[in-house]
Coordinates of C-alpha atoms in Angstrom, one line a residue:
M1 CA -26.6 -6.9 22.6
I2 CA -26.4 -4.3 19.8
R3 CA -29.4 -2.0 19.7
R4 CA -31.7 -2.9 16.8
E5 CA -32.2 0.7 15.9
L6 CA -28.5 0.9 14.9
A7 CA -29.2 -1.3 11.9
M8 CA -30.7 1.5 9.9
E9 CA -27.8 3.8 10.9
F10 CA -25.3 1.4 9.4
S11 CA -27.4 1.0 6.2
R12 CA -27.0 4.8 5.8
V13 CA -23.2 4.3 6.1
T14 CA -23.0 1.9 3.2
E15 CA -25.4 4.0 1.1
A16 CA -23.1 7.0 1.5
A17 CA -20.0 5.0 0.6
A18 CA -21.7 3.5 -2.4
L19 CA -22.8 6.9 -3.7
A20 CA -19.3 8.3 -3.3
G21 CA -17.8 5.4 -5.1
Y22 CA -20.4 5.6 -7.9
K23 CA -19.3 9.1 -8.7
W24 CA -16.1 7.5 -10.1
L25 CA -17.8 4.6 -11.9
G26 CA -16.1 3.7 -15.1
R27 CA -13.4 6.4 -14.8
G28 CA -10.5 4.0 -14.6
D29 CA -9.0 5.1 -11.2
K30 CA -9.8 2.5 -8.5
N31 CA -7.8 4.4 -5.9
V32 CA -9.7 7.6 -6.2
A33 CA -13.0 5.7 -6.1
D34 CA -11.9 3.8 -3.0
G35 CA -10.7 7.0 -1.3
A36 CA -14.0 8.8 -1.8
A37 CA -15.9 5.8 -0.4
V38 CA -13.6 5.6 2.6
E39 CA -14.1 9.3 3.4
A40 CA -17.9 9.1 3.1
M41 CA -18.0 5.9 5.2
R42 CA -15.9 7.5 7.9
H43 CA -17.9 10.7 8.0
M44 CA -21.1 8.7 8.5
L45 CA -19.7 6.4 11.2
N46 CA -18.7 9.5 13.2
Q47 CA -22.4 10.6 13.2
I48 CA -23.5 7.5 15.1
R49 CA -23.8 7.2 18.9
I50 CA -21.3 4.4 19.3
N51 CA -17.8 3.8 20.7
G52 CA -16.6 1.9 17.6
E53 CA -13.2 0.5 16.7
I54 CA -12.1 -0.5 13.2
V55 CA -10.8 -4.1 13.4
I56 CA -10.9 -4.9 9.7
G57 CA -10.2 -1.9 7.6
E58 CA -8.0 -0.2 5.0
G59 CA -4.8 -1.3 6.6
E60 CA -2.6 -0.2 9.6
I61 CA -2.2 3.4 10.7
D62 CA 1.0 3.8 8.7
E63 CA -0.7 2.5 5.5
A64 CA -4.1 4.3 5.6
P65 CA -5.1 7.8 6.8
M66 CA -8.7 6.8 7.4
L67 CA -10.5 3.6 8.6
Y68 CA -7.2 2.1 9.6
I69 CA -7.1 -0.8 12.0
G70 CA -7.5 0.5 15.5
E71 CA -9.2 3.8 14.5
K72 CA -12.0 4.9 16.9
V73 CA -15.2 6.1 15.3
G74 CA -18.6 7.4 16.6
F75 CA -19.3 10.0 19.2
G76 CA -20.0 7.9 22.3
G77 CA -22.3 5.0 23.2
E78 CA -22.0 1.2 23.2
E79 CA -18.7 -0.4 22.4
V80 CA -18.6 -2.2 19.0
D81 CA -16.1 -3.7 16.7
I82 CA -16.4 -2.7 13.0
A83 CA -15.2 -4.5 9.9
V84 CA -15.4 -2.4 6.7
D85 CA -14.8 -2.7 3.0
P86 CA -15.8 0.7 1.6
I87 CA -15.7 -0.7 -1.9
E88 CA -15.6 -4.5 -2.4
G89 CA -14.6 -4.5 -6.0
T90 CA -12.6 -1.3 -6.6
R91 CA -11.5 -2.5 -10.0
M92 CA -15.1 -3.3 -11.0
T93 CA -16.1 0.2 -10.0
A94 CA -13.3 1.8 -11.9
M95 CA -14.1 -0.3 -15.0
G96 CA -17.9 -0.1 -14.7
Q97 CA -18.3 -3.9 -14.1
A98 CA -20.9 -5.8 -12.1
N99 CA -21.1 -6.8 -8.4
A100 CA -19.3 -3.9 -6.7
L101 CA -20.6 -3.2 -3.2
A102 CA -20.0 -1.0 -0.1
V103 CA -19.9 -3.3 2.9
I104 CA -19.8 -3.1 6.7
A105 CA -20.2 -5.6 9.6
V106 CA -20.6 -4.5 13.2
G107 CA -20.5 -6.7 16.3
E108 CA -19.9 -6.6 20.0
K109 CA -16.4 -6.1 21.3
G110 CA -14.2 -9.1 20.4
S111 CA -16.6 -10.4 17.8
F112 CA -14.2 -10.6 14.8
L113 CA -10.9 -12.4 14.2
N114 CA -8.0 -10.1 13.9
A115 CA -6.0 -11.1 10.9
P116 CA -3.5 -9.4 8.6
D117 CA -4.4 -8.2 5.1
M118 CA -3.3 -11.4 3.4
Y119 CA -4.8 -14.4 1.5
M120 CA -7.3 -16.8 3.0
E121 CA -8.5 -20.1 1.5
K122 CA -12.3 -20.2 2.0
I123 CA -15.1 -22.6 1.6
V124 CA -18.7 -21.4 2.2
V125 CA -22.1 -23.1 2.1
G126 CA -25.7 -22.3 3.1
P127 CA -27.7 -23.7 6.0
K128 CA -28.5 -27.0 4.3
G129 CA -24.7 -27.7 4.0
K130 CA -23.9 -26.8 7.6
G131 CA -21.5 -29.3 9.3
M132 CA -20.4 -30.8 6.0
L133 CA -17.2 -28.8 5.5
D134 CA -13.6 -29.9 6.2
L135 CA -10.7 -28.1 4.5
N136 CA -8.4 -31.0 5.5
S137 CA -10.4 -33.1 3.0
S138 CA -10.2 -32.8 -0.7
L139 CA -12.3 -30.2 -2.6
E140 CA -14.1 -33.1 -4.3
D141 CA -15.0 -34.8 -1.0
N142 CA -16.4 -31.5 0.3
I143 CA -18.5 -31.0 -2.8
K144 CA -19.9 -34.6 -2.6
R145 CA -20.8 -34.3 1.1
V146 CA -22.5 -30.9 0.6
A147 CA -24.3 -32.1 -2.5
T148 CA -25.7 -35.1 -0.6
A149 CA -26.8 -32.8 2.3
V150 CA -28.6 -30.4 0.0
G151 CA -30.1 -33.2 -2.0
K152 CA -28.7 -32.3 -5.4
D153 CA -27.0 -34.4 -8.1
L154 CA -23.5 -33.2 -8.9
S155 CA -24.7 -32.1 -12.3
A156 CA -27.0 -29.6 -10.6
F157 CA -24.5 -28.4 -8.0
T158 CA -23.1 -24.9 -8.4
V159 CA -19.8 -23.6 -7.1
M160 CA -18.6 -20.0 -7.4
I161 CA -14.9 -19.2 -7.5
L162 CA -12.7 -16.1 -8.2
D163 CA -11.4 -16.1 -11.8
R164 CA -7.7 -16.2 -11.0
P165 CA -4.7 -18.1 -12.4
R166 CA -4.2 -19.7 -8.9
H167 CA -7.6 -21.4 -9.3
K168 CA -7.0 -22.9 -12.8
E169 CA -6.5 -26.4 -11.5
A170 CA -9.3 -26.3 -9.0
I171 CA -11.7 -25.2 -11.7
K172 CA -10.6 -28.1 -13.9
R173 CA -11.1 -30.6 -11.1
M174 CA -14.6 -29.3 -10.3
Q175 CA -15.6 -29.4 -13.9
K176 CA -14.3 -33.0 -14.2
L177 CA -16.4 -33.9 -11.2
G178 CA -19.4 -32.6 -13.2
V179 CA -20.5 -29.6 -11.2
R180 CA -21.3 -26.2 -12.6
V181 CA -18.5 -23.7 -12.0
F182 CA -19.2 -19.9 -12.1
A183 CA -15.9 -18.0 -12.2
F184 CA -16.4 -14.3 -11.2
P185 CA -13.8 -11.5 -11.5
D186 CA -14.0 -9.9 -8.0
G187 CA -16.1 -9.6 -4.9
D188 CA -16.2 -12.8 -2.9
V189 CA -18.3 -11.3 0.0
A190 CA -21.3 -11.1 -2.4
A191 CA -20.6 -14.5 -3.7
S192 CA -20.4 -15.9 -0.2
I193 CA -23.8 -14.4 0.7
L194 CA -25.4 -16.0 -2.3
T195 CA -24.9 -19.4 -0.8
C196 CA -27.3 -18.5 2.0
M197 CA -29.9 -16.4 0.2
P198 CA -33.3 -17.9 -0.5
F199 CA -34.0 -18.7 -4.2
S200 CA -30.2 -18.6 -5.0
E201 CA -28.9 -21.4 -7.1
V202 CA -25.4 -21.0 -5.7
D203 CA -24.5 -24.0 -3.4
M204 CA -20.8 -23.3 -2.5
L205 CA -18.1 -20.7 -2.7
Y206 CA -14.5 -21.9 -2.8
G207 CA -11.1 -20.3 -3.4
I208 CA -8.3 -18.1 -2.2
G209 CA -9.2 -14.5 -1.6
G210 CA -8.6 -11.7 0.9
A211 CA -8.5 -12.5 4.6
P212 CA -10.4 -9.3 5.6
E213 CA -13.1 -10.1 3.2
G214 CA -13.1 -13.6 4.7
V215 CA -13.8 -12.3 8.2
I216 CA -16.6 -10.0 6.9
S217 CA -18.1 -13.0 5.0
A218 CA -17.9 -15.1 8.1
A219 CA -19.9 -12.5 10.1
V220 CA -22.8 -12.5 7.7
I221 CA -22.6 -16.2 7.0
R222 CA -23.0 -17.0 10.7
A223 CA -25.8 -14.6 11.0
L224 CA -27.6 -16.3 8.1
D225 CA -27.0 -19.8 9.7
G226 CA -24.6 -20.9 6.9
D227 CA -21.2 -22.5 7.4
M228 CA -17.7 -21.6 6.5
Q229 CA -14.1 -22.7 7.0
G230 CA -11.0 -20.7 6.2
R231 CA -7.2 -20.8 6.6
L232 CA -4.7 -18.0 6.2
V233 CA -2.3 -18.5 3.3
L234 CA 1.1 -16.9 2.8
R235 CA 1.4 -15.1 -0.5
K236 CA 4.2 -17.4 -1.6
D237 CA 1.9 -20.4 -1.3
A238 CA -0.8 -18.8 -3.5
V239 CA 1.1 -17.1 -6.3
E240 CA 4.4 -17.3 -8.1
A241 CA 7.2 -17.0 -5.5
T242 CA 9.1 -14.0 -6.8
E243 CA 11.6 -12.1 -4.7
K244 CA 8.9 -9.5 -3.9
V245 CA 6.4 -12.2 -3.0
L246 CA 8.9 -13.9 -0.6
A247 CA 9.5 -10.6 1.1
L248 CA 5.8 -9.9 1.5
S249 CA 5.3 -13.5 2.9
E250 CA 8.0 -12.9 5.5
D251 CA 6.1 -9.7 6.6
E252 CA 2.8 -11.6 6.7
M253 CA 4.4 -14.2 8.9
V254 CA 5.6 -11.5 11.4
R255 CA 2.1 -9.9 11.4
C256 CA 0.5 -13.3 12.0
E257 CA 2.7 -13.8 15.0
K258 CA 1.9 -10.4 16.4
M259 CA -1.9 -11.1 16.0
G260 CA -1.7 -14.6 17.4
V261 CA -2.9 -16.4 14.3
T262 CA -1.2 -19.2 12.4
P263 CA -1.2 -19.6 8.6
G264 CA -2.6 -23.0 7.6
E265 CA -4.6 -23.5 10.7
I266 CA -8.2 -24.2 10.0
L267 CA -10.6 -21.5 11.2
K268 CA -14.3 -22.3 11.7
V269 CA -16.9 -19.7 11.2
E270 CA -17.2 -19.3 15.0
D271 CA -13.4 -18.6 15.1
M272 CA -13.8 -15.7 12.6
A273 CA -17.1 -14.4 13.8
R274 CA -17.5 -15.1 17.5
S275 CA -21.1 -13.9 17.9
E276 CA -24.3 -14.1 16.0
D277 CA -25.3 -10.6 17.3
I278 CA -24.0 -8.7 14.3
I279 CA -25.4 -6.1 11.9
F280 CA -24.3 -6.4 8.3
A281 CA -25.1 -3.9 5.5
A282 CA -24.1 -3.9 1.9
T283 CA -25.2 -1.4 -0.8
G284 CA -24.8 -2.1 -4.5
I285 CA -22.7 0.2 -6.5
T286 CA -23.0 -1.6 -9.8
K287 CA -25.7 -4.1 -10.7
G288 CA -24.9 -7.6 -9.6
D289 CA -26.2 -11.0 -8.6
L290 CA -26.9 -10.0 -5.0
L291 CA -28.0 -6.3 -5.3
E292 CA -29.1 -3.8 -7.9
G293 CA -26.6 -1.1 -8.6
I294 CA -27.1 2.7 -8.3
T295 CA -29.1 4.5 -10.9
S296 CA -28.9 8.3 -11.0
A297 CA -30.3 11.2 -13.0
D298 CA -31.0 14.9 -12.5
G299 CA -29.4 14.9 -9.0
I300 CA -31.5 12.0 -7.7
A301 CA -30.1 8.5 -7.0
K302 CA -31.7 5.2 -6.2
T303 CA -29.9 2.6 -4.1
E304 CA -30.6 -1.0 -2.9
T305 CA -29.2 -2.2 0.4
L306 CA -29.1 -5.6 2.0
L307 CA -29.4 -5.3 5.8
V308 CA -29.0 -8.4 8.0
R309 CA -29.5 -8.4 11.8
G310 CA -28.0 -11.6 13.2
K311 CA -29.8 -11.6 16.5
S312 CA -33.2 -12.0 14.9
R313 CA -31.9 -13.4 11.5
T314 CA -33.9 -10.7 9.7
I315 CA -33.0 -10.0 6.1
R316 CA -34.2 -6.7 4.6
R317 CA -33.8 -5.2 1.2
I318 CA -34.0 -1.5 1.3
Q319 CA -34.6 0.6 -1.8
S320 CA -33.9 4.3 -1.1
I321 CA -34.3 7.5 -3.2
H322 CA -31.7 10.1 -2.5
Y323 CA -32.0 13.8 -3.4
L324 CA -28.2 14.4 -3.5
D325 CA -28.3 18.2 -3.0
R326 CA -30.0 17.6 0.4
K327 CA -27.1 15.6 1.8
D328 CA -24.7 16.9 4.5
A329 CA -22.2 19.3 3.0
E330 CA -19.3 16.9 3.6
I331 CA -21.1 14.1 1.8
K332 CA -22.4 16.3 -0.9
D333 CA -18.9 17.2 -1.9
L334 CA -18.1 13.5 -2.4
I335 CA -21.2 12.4 -4.3
L336 CA -21.9 15.4 -6.6

């Protein structure tokens, strides 16, 4: 069992990453923003008494200098697996748009599905829709079953979906069914969580997004007693099959074989997040539907963090005031 006092430590990790990303808000360079958040997150993880391993991260060791898959973090303690997204919504941060977050999920060893950085088709619902999902059925059938389970007419049922060309037909089909469709630009972890939050009007998330984000979503959705199914999708089956896309799809297939996963195979929430004993933290960078964004003036910043402890199903919202010149020297360089 993960020690409960670690929850606050991991909230400090996402706060630091969010503050580092915020420094580059609206400056048009998503890579610089992401790099700063990665460095801040890694520094903070190495201050925690854990034996941690990054299982969902910035890529493999030859692709990412920090927070790569397999990297060890912490300075000794209980063994944990860690899934990170230092900025979920790098483009939103670079462009000053809503719903950018810094995200981390931590679980016992073996808690998370190991999957390549590829596409995943996902469908997510809250606790009232649990047990109603089946990706082998049509989208329409899934919506009707969940709407019945939550006690809503289709006209009052709300689905969130990434605003992408690949979802054009799905959006048309849902609108024809009579449900409300909210298309959002980026950030499907936040949208997934909204299906499980009290007082949220979001009933379902559907669409094809990133597999790493799918695994992170599964961790917090299981902790919140929601439900989710996913299946890995080769790039050529999600976007226009150009020469480059076909080559990338071949590489994805090789990686799937190495990791022991199969594209197209239905993954239940328990397959992606194998334990409820997780800690999830997300800090808002820009204001969004889930969290407030950072506000900063005169060297003082305010953050809001969502902290979920799966074992007790405790949800906390933490508002923090940061005197930036009091931070560790390594963090100060990244946020000032």
